[in-house]
Coordinates of N, CA and C in Angstrom, one line a residue:
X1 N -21.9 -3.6 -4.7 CA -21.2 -2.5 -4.0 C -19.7 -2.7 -4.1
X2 N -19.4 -3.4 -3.7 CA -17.6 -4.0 -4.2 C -17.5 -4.0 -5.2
X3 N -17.7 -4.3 -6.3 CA -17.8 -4.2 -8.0 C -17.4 -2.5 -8.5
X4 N -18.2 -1.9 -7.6 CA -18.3 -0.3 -7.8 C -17.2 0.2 -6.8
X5 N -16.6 -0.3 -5.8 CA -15.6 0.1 -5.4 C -14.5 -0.1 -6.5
X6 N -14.4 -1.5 -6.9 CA -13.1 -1.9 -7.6 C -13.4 -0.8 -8.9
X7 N -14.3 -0.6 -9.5 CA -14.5 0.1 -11.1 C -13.6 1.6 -10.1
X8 N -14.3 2.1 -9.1 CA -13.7 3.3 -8.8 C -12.7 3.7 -8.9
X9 N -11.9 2.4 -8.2 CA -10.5 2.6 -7.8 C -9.6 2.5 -9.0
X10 N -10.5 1.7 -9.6 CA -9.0 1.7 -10.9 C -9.6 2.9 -11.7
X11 N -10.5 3.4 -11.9 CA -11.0 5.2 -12.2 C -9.7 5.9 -11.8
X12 N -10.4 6.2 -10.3 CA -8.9 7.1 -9.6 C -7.9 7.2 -10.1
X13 N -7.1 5.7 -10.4 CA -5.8 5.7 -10.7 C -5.4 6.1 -11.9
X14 N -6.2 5.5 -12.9 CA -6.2 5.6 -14.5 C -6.2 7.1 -14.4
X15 N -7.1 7.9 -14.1 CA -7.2 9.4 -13.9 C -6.0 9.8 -13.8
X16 N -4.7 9.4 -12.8 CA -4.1 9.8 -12.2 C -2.4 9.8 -12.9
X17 N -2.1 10.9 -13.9 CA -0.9 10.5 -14.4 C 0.2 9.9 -14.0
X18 N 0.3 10.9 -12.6 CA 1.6 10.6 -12.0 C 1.8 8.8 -11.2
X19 N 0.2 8.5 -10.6 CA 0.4 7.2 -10.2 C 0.5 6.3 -11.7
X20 N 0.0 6.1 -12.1 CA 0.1 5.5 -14.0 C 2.0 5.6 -14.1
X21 N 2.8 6.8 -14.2 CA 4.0 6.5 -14.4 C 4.5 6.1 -12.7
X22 N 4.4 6.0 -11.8 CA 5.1 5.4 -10.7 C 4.7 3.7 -11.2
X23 N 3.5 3.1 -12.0 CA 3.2 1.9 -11.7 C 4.0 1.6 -13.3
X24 N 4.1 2.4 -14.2 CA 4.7 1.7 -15.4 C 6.5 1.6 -15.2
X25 N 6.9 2.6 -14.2 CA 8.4 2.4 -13.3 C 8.4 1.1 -12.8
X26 N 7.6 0.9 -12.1 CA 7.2 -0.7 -11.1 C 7.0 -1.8 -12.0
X27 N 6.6 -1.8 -13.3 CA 6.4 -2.7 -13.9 C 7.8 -3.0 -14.8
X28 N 8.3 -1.9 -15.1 CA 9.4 -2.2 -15.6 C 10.6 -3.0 -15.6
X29 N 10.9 -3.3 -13.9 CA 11.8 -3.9 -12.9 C 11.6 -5.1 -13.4
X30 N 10.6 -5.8 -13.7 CA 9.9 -7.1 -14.1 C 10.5 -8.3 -12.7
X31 N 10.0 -7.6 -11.8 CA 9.9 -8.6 -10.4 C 8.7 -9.8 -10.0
X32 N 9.1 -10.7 -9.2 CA 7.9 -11.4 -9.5 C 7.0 -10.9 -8.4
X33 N 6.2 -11.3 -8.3 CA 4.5 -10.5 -7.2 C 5.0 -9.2 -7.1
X34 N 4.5 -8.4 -7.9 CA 5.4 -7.1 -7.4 C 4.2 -5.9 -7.2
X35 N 4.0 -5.4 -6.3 CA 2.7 -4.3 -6.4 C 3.6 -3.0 -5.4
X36 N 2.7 -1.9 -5.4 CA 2.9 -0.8 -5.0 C 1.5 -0.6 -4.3
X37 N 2.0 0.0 -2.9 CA 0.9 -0.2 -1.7 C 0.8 0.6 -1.2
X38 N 0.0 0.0 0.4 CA -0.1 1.3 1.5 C -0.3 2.9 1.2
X39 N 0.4 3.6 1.5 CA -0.3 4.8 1.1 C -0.3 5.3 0.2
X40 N 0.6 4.6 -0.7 CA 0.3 5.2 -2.5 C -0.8 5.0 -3.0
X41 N -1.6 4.1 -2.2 CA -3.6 3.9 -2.4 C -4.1 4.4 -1.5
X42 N -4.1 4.0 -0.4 CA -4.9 4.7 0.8 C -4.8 6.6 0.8
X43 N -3.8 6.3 0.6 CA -3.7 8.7 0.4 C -4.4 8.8 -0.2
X44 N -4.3 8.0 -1.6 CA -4.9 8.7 -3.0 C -6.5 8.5 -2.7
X45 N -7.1 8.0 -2.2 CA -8.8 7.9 -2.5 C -9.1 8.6 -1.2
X46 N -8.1 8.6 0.2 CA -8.4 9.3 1.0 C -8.8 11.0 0.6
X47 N -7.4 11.0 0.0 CA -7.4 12.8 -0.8 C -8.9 12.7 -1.9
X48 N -9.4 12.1 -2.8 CA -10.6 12.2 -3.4 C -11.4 12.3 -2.6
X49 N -12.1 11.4 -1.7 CA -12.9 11.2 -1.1 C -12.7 12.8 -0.5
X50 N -11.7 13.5 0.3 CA -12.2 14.6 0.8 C -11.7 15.7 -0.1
X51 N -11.8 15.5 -1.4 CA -11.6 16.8 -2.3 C -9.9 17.2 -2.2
X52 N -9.4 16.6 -1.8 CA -7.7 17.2 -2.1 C -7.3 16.7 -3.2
X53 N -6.3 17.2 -4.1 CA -5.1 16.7 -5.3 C -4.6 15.8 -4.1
X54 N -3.6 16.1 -3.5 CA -3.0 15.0 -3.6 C -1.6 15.6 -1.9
X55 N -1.8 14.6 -0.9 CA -1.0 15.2 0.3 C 0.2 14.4 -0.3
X56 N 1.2 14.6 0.6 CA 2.7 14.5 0.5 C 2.6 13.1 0.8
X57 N 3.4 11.7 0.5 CA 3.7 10.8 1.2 C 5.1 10.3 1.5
X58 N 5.4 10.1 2.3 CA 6.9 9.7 3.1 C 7.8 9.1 2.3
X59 N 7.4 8.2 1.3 CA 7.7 7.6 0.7 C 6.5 6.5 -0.1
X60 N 7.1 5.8 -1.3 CA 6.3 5.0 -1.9 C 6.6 3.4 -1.5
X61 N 6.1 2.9 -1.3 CA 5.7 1.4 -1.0 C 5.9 0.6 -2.2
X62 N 7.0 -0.3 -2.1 CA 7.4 -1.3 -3.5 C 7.1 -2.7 -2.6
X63 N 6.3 -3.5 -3.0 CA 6.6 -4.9 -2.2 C 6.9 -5.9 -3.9
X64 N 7.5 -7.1 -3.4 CA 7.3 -8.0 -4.5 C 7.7 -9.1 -3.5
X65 N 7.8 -10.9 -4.0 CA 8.2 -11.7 -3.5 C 9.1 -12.2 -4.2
X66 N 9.9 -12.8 -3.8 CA 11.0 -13.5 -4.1 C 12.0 -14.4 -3.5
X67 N 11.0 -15.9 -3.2 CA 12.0 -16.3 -1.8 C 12.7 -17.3 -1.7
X68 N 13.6 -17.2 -3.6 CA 15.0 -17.6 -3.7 C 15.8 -16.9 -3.4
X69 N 16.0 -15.2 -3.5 CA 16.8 -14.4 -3.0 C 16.0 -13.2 -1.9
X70 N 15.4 -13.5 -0.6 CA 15.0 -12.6 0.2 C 16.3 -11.2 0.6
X71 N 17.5 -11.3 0.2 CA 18.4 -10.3 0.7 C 17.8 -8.7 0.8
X72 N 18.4 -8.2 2.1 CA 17.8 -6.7 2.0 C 18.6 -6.3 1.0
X73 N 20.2 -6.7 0.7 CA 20.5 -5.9 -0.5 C 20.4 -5.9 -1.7
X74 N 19.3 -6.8 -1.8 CA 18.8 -7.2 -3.5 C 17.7 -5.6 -3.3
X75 N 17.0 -5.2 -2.3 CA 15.9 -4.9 -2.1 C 16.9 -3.3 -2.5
X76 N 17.9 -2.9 -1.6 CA 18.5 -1.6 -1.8 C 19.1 -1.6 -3.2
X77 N 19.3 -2.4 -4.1 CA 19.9 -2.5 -5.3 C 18.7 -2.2 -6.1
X78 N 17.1 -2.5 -5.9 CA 15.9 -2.2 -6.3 C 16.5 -0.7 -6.4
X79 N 16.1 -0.5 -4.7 CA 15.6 1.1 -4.4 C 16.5 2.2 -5.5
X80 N 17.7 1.8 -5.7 CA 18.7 2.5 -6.1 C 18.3 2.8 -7.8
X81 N 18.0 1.3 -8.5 CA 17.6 1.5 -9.5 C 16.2 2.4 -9.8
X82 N 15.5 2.4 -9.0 CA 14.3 3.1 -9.4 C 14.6 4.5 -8.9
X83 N 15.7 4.9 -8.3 CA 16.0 6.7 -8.0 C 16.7 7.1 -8.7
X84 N 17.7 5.9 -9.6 CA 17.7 6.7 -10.9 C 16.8 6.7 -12.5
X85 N 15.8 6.4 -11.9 CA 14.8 6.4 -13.2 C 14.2 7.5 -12.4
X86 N 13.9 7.8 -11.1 CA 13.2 9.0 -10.4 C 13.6 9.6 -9.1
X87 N 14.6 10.0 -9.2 CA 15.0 10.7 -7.7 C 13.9 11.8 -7.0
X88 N 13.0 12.2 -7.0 CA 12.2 13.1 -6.8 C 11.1 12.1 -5.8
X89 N 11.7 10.9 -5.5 CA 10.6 9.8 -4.9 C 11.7 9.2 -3.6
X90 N 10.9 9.1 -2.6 CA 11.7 8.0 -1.7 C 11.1 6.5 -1.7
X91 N 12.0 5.9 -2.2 CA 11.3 4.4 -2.7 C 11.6 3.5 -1.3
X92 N 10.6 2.5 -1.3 CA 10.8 1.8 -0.1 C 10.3 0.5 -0.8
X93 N 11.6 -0.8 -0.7 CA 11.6 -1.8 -1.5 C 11.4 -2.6 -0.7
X94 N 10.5 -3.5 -0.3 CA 10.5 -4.8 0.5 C 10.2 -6.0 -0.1
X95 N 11.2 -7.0 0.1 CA 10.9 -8.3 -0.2 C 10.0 -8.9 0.8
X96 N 9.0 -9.1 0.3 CA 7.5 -10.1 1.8 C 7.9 -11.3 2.0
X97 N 9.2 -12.1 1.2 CA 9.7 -13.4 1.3 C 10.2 -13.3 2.8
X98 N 10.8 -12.6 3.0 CA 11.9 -12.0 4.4 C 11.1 -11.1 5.7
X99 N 9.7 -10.6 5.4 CA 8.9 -9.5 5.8 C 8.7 -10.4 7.3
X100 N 8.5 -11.6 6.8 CA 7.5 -12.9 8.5 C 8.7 -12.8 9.2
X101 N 10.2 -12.8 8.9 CA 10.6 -12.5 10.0 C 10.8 -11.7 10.9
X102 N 10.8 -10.4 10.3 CA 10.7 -9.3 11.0 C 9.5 -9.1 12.0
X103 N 8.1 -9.8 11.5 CA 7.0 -9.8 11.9 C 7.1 -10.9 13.1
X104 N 7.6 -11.8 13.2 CA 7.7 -13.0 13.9 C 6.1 -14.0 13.2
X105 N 6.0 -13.8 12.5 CA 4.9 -15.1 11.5 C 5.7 -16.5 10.6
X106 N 4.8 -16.9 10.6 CA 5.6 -18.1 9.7 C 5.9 -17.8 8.5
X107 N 6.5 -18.2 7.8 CA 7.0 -17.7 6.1 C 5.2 -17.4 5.7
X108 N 5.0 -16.2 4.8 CA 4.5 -15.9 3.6 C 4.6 -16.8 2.4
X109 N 3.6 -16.9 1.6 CA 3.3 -17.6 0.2 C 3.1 -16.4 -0.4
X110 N 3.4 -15.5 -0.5 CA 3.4 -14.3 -1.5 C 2.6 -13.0 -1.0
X111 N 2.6 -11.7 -1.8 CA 2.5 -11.1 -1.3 C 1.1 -10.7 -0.5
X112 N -0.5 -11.4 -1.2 CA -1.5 -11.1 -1.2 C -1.4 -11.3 0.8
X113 N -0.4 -12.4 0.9 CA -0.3 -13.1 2.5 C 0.3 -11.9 3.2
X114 N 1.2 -11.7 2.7 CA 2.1 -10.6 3.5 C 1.5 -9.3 4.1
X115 N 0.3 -8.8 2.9 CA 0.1 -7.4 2.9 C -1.4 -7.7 4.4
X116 N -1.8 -8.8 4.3 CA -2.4 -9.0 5.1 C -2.4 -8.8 6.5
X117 N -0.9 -8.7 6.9 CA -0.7 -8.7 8.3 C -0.1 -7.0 8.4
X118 N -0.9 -5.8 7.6 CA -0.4 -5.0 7.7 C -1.2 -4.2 8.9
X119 N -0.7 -3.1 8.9 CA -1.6 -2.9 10.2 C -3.0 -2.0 10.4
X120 N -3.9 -1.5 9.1 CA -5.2 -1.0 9.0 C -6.0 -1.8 7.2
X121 N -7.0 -2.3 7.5 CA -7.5 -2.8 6.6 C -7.4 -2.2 5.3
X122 N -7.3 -0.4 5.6 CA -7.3 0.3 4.7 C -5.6 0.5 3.8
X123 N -5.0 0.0 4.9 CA -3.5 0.4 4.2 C -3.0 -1.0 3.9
X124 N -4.0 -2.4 3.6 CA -3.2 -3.4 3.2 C -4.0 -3.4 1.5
X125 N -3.9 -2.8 0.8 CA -3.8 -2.7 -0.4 C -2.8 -2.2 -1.4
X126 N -2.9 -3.2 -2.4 CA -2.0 -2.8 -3.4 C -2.2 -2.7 -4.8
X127 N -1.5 -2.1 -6.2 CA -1.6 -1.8 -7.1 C -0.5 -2.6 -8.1
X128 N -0.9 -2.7 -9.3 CA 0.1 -2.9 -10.5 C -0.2 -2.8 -12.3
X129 N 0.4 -2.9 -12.3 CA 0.1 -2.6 -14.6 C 0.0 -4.4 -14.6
X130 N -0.7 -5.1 -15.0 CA -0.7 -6.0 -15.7 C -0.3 -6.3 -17.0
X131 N 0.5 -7.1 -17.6 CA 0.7 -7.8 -18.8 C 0.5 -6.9 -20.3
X132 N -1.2 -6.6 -19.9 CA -1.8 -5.8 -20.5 C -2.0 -4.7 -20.2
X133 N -1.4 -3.8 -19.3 CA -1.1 -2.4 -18.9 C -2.6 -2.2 -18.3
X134 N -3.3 -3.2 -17.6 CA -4.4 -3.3 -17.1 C -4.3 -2.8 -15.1
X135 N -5.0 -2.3 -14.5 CA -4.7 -1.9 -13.4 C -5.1 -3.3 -12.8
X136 N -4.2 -4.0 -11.7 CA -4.7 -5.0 -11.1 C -4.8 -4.6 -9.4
X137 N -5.0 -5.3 -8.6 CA -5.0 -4.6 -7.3 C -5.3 -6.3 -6.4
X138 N -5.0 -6.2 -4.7 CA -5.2 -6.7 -4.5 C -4.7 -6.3 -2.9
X139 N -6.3 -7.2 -1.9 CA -6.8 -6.2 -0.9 C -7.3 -7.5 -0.2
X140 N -6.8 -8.2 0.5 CA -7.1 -9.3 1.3 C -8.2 -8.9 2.7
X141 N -8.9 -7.6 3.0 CA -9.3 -7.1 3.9 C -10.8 -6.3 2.7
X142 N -10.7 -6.1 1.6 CA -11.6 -5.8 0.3 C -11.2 -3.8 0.1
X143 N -12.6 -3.3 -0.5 CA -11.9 -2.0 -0.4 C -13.3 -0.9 0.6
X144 N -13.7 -1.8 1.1 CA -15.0 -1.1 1.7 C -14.7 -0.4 2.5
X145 N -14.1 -0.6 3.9 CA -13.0 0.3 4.7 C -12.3 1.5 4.1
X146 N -11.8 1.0 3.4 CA -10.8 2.7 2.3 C -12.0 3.4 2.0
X147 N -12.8 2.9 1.3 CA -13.5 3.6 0.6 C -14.9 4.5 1.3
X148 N -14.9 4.1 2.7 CA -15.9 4.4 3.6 C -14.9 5.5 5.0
X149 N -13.5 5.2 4.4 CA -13.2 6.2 5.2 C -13.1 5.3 6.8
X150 N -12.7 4.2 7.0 CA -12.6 3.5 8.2 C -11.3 2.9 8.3
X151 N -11.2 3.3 9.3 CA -9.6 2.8 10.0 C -9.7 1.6 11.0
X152 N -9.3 0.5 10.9 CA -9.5 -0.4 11.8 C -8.1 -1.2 11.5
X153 N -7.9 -2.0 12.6 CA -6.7 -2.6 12.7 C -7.0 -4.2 11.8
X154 N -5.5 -4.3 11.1 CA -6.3 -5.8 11.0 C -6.4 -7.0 11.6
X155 N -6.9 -8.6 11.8 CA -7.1 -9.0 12.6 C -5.6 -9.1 13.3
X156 N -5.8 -9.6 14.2 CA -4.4 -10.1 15.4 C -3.7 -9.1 15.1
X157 N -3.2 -8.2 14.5 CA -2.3 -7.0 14.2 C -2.0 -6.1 16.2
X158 N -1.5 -6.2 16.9 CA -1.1 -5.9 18.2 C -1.6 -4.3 18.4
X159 N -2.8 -4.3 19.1 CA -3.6 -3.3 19.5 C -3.0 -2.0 19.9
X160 N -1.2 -2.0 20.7 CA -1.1 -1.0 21.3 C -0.4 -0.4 20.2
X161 N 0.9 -1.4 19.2 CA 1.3 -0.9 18.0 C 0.3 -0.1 17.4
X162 N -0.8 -0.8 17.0 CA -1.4 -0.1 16.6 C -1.9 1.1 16.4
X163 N -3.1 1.3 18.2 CA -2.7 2.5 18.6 C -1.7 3.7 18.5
X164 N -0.6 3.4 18.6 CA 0.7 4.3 18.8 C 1.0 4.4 17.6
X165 N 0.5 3.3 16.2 CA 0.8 4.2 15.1 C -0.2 5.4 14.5
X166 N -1.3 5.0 15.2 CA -2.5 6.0 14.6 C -2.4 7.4 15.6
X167 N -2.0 7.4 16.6 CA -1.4 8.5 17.2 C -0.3 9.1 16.5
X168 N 1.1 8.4 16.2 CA 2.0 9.6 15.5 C 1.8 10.1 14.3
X169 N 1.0 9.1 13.5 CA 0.9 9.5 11.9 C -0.5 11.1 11.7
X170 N -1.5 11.0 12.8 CA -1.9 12.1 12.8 C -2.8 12.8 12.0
X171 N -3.8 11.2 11.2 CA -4.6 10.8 10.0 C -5.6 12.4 10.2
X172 N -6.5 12.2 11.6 CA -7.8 12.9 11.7 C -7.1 14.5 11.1
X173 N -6.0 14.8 11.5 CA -6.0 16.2 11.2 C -5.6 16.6 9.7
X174 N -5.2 15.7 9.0 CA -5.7 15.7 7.2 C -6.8 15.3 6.8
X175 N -7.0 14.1 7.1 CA -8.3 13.8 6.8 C -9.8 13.5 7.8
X176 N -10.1 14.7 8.5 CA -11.1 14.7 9.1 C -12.4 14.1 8.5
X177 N -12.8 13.2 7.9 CA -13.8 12.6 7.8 C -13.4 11.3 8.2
X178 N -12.4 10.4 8.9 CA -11.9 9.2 8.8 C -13.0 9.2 10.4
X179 N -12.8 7.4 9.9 CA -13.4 7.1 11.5 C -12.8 6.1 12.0
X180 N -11.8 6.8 12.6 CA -10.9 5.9 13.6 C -11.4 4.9 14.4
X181 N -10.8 3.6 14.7 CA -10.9 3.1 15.6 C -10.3 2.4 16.2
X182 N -10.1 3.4 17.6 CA -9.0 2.5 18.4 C -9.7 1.8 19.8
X183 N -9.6 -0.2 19.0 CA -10.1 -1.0 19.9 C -11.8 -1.1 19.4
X184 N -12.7 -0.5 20.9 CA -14.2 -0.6 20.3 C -14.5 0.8 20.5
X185 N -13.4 1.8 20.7 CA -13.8 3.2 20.5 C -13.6 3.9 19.3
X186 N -13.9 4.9 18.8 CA -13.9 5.6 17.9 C -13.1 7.3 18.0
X187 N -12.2 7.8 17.2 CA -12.1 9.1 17.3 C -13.1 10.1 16.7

């Protein structure tokens, strides 16, 4: 069953022009752990799974590590360079070397760690072109959740944050087939 999730997912994407040039942009930078996440995956199978092209997202998710230089302004010197290879995108560049502090966790070993502590199983995945322009991905929570349409927090991730972010973002009313869960209730 997981086997057929992952074939899927890199289906989707391969299918998908515009994410194929957002990840050959991302590859280009040549950063080290470098993936593209959260809702630039989670929208996109959200939207298949319920028959949409494709909803709007806030911005794109850049993570990579690097924790000889964690500076936010190495990260806005990123963002800068990739709005001029595509201004039509709001890029969001985070170094995960620097991310534990903000989170109050102990340093990160790289990204696979970082994306872990994100806050729905479904939105701690991520994407990249391999070496060999191969889709890689990587999902420390798996893709069964995304792919089932389940929203759950991940472990220790702070219940009420939580909460309060699944209330402003306002998932059920785009994608009414999700199954929320806040705590041991369901929406």
């Amino acid at each position: 069953m997981a086997s057929n999730f992952k074939s899927e997912l890199i289906n989707i994407i391969q299918s998908d022009k515009w994410m194929i040039e957002i990840l050959e942009n991302i590859k280009g930078l040549n950063l080290n752990d470098c993936w593209v996440g959260a809702g630039f995956i989670r929208n996109k199978i959200w939207d298949y799974k319920h028959g949409f092209d494709r909803t709007e997202l806030n911005d794109i998710d850049v993570i990579y590590f690097n924790d000889k230089n964690p500076s936010k302004k190495k990260d806005l010197l990123i963002e800068k360079q990739l709005s001029e290879i595509n201004s039509d995108i709001n890029w969001s560049v985070k170094n995960q070397a620097r991310m534990n502090l903000r989170n109050g966790h102990a340093p990160y070993e790289d990204c696979f760690q970082a994306i872990s502590y994100w806050p729905e199983t479904a939105t701690a995945i991520a994407v990249r072109l391999n070496t060999n322009d191969e889709i890689e991905f990587i999902a420390p929570y798996g893709l069964v959740d995304l792919f089932n349409l389940i929203v759950i927090p991940t472990p220790g991730f702070d219940l009420k944050v939580y909460n309060d972010r699944i209330a402003s973002k306002s998932w059920i009313a785009k994608w009414c087939n999700l199954n929320i869960k806040t705590g041991y209730n369901t929406i």
